[in-house]
Tab-separated table of C-alpha atoms in Angstrom:
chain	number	residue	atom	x	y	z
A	1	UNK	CA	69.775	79.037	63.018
A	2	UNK	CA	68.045	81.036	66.268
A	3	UNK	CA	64.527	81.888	64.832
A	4	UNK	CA	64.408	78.882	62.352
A	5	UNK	CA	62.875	76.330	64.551
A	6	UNK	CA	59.207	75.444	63.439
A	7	UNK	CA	56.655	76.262	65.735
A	8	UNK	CA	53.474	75.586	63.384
A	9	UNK	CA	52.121	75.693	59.885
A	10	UNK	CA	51.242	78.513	57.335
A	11	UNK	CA	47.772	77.130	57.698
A	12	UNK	CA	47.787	77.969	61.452
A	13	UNK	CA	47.100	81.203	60.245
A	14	UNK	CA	44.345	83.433	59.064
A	15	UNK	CA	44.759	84.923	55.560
A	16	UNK	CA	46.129	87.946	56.319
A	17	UNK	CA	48.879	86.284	58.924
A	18	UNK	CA	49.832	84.437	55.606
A	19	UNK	CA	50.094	87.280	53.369
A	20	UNK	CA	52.658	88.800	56.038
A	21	UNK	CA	54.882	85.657	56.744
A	22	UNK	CA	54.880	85.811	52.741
A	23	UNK	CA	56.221	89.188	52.558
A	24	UNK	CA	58.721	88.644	55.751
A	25	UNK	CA	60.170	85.816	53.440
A	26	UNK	CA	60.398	87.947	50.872
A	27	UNK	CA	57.758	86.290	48.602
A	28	UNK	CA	55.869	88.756	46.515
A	29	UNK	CA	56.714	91.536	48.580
A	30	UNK	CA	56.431	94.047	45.814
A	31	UNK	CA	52.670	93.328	45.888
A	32	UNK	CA	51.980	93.911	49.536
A	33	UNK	CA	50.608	96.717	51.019
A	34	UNK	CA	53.825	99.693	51.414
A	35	UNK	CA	53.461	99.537	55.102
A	36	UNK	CA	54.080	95.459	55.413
A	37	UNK	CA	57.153	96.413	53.102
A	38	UNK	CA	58.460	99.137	55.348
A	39	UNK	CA	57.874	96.824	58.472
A	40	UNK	CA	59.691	93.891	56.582
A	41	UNK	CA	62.385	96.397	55.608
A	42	UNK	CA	62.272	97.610	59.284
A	43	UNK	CA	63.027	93.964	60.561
A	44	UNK	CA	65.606	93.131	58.139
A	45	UNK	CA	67.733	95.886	58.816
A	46	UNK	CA	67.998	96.999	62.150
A	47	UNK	CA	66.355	93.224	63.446
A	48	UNK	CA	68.566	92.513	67.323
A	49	UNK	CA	70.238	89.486	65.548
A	50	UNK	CA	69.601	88.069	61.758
A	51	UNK	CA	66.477	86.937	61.240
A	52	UNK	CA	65.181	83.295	59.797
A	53	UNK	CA	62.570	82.644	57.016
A	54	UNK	CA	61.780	79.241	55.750
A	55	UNK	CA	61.755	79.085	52.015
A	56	UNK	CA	58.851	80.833	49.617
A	57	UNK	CA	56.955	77.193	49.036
A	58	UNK	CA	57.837	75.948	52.641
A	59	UNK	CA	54.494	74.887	54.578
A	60	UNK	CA	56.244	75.236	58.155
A	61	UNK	CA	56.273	78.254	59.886
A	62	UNK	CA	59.133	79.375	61.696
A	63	UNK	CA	59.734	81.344	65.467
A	64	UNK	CA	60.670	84.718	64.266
A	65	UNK	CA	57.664	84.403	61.042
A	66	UNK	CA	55.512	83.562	63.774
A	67	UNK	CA	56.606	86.733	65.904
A	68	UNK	CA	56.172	88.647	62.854
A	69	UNK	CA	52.832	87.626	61.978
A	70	UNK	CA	51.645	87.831	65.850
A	71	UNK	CA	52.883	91.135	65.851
A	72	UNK	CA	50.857	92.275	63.224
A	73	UNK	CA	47.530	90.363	64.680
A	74	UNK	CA	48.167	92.218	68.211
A	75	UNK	CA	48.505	96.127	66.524
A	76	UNK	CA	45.260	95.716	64.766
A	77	UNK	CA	43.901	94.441	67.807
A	78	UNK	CA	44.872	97.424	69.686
A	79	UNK	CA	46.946	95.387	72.085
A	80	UNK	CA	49.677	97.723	72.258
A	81	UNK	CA	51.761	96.701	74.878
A	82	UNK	CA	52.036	93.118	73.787
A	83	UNK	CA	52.710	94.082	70.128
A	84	UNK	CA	55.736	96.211	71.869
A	85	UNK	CA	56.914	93.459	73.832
A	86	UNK	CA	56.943	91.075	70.699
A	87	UNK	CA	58.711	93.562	68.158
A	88	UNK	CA	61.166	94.302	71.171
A	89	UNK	CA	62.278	90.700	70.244
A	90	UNK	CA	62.442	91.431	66.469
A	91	UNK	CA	64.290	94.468	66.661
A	92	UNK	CA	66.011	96.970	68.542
A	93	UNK	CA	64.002	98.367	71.899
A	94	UNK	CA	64.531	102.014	70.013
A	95	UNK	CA	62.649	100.989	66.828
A	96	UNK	CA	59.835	98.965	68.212
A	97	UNK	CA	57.479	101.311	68.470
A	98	UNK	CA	58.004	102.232	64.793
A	99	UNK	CA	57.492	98.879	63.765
A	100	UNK	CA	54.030	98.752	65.804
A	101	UNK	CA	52.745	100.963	64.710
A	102	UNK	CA	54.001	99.878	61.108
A	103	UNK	CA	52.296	96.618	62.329
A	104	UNK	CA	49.162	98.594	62.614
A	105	UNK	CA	48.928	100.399	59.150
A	106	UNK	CA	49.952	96.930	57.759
A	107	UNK	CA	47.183	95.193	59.603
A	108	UNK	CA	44.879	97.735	58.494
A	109	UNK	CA	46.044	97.871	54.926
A	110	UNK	CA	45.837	93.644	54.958
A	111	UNK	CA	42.192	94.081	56.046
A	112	UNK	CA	41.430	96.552	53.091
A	113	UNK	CA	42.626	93.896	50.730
A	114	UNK	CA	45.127	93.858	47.509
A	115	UNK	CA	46.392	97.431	46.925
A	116	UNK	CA	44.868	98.744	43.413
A	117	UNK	CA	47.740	99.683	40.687
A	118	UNK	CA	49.006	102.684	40.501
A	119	UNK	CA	46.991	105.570	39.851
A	120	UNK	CA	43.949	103.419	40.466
A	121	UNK	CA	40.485	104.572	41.947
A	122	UNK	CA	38.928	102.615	44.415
């Protein structure tokens, strides 16, 4: 399947890259950060084709996870027009810029940490 094809490993990434590829495969999404869910959401249903996840305990990382977690690495870096380009690839040319800047808040989120429960004080 177009997307499937390994290009690395989960450890290739930094913690946070993890945590997204987790959520893009649907892996404890319910505990991620909302704005990782709305991206992943984002992706899955308006993405330009169907898009390919390896399995929850898979160690490989596949093309389109890869995009995914790239794309959220290059909106917290502020690298706008390369985070455009790559989510042009994800999904449709109309929604990309709402999944940068999705990307962003998700980045930012990621960097904040685990989300507190409901009706939680920092």
């Amino acid at each position: 399947m177009k997307g499937s094809h390994p290009v690395g490993q989960l450890t290739d990434l930094d913690p946070a890259g993890r945590v997204a590829v987790a959520a893009f495969r649907g892996d404890g999404r319910e505990l991620c950060p909302a704005p990782l869910r709305d991206l992943c959401a984002l992706c899955a249903r308006h993405g330009r084709r169907p898009l390919a996840c390896h399995g929850a305990g898979c160690p490989c990382l596949g093309g389109d996870e890869a995009c995914f977690a790239r794309l959220i690495e290059l909106a917290a870096g502020g690298e706008q027009e390369e985070a455009l380009m790559l989510a042009m690839l994800l999904v449709r040319a109309d929604l990309a810029p709402l999944a940068v800047a999705l990307a962003q808040q998700a980045a930012l989120a990621l960097r904040r940490g685990p989300a507190a429960p409901s009706g939680t004080i920092h």
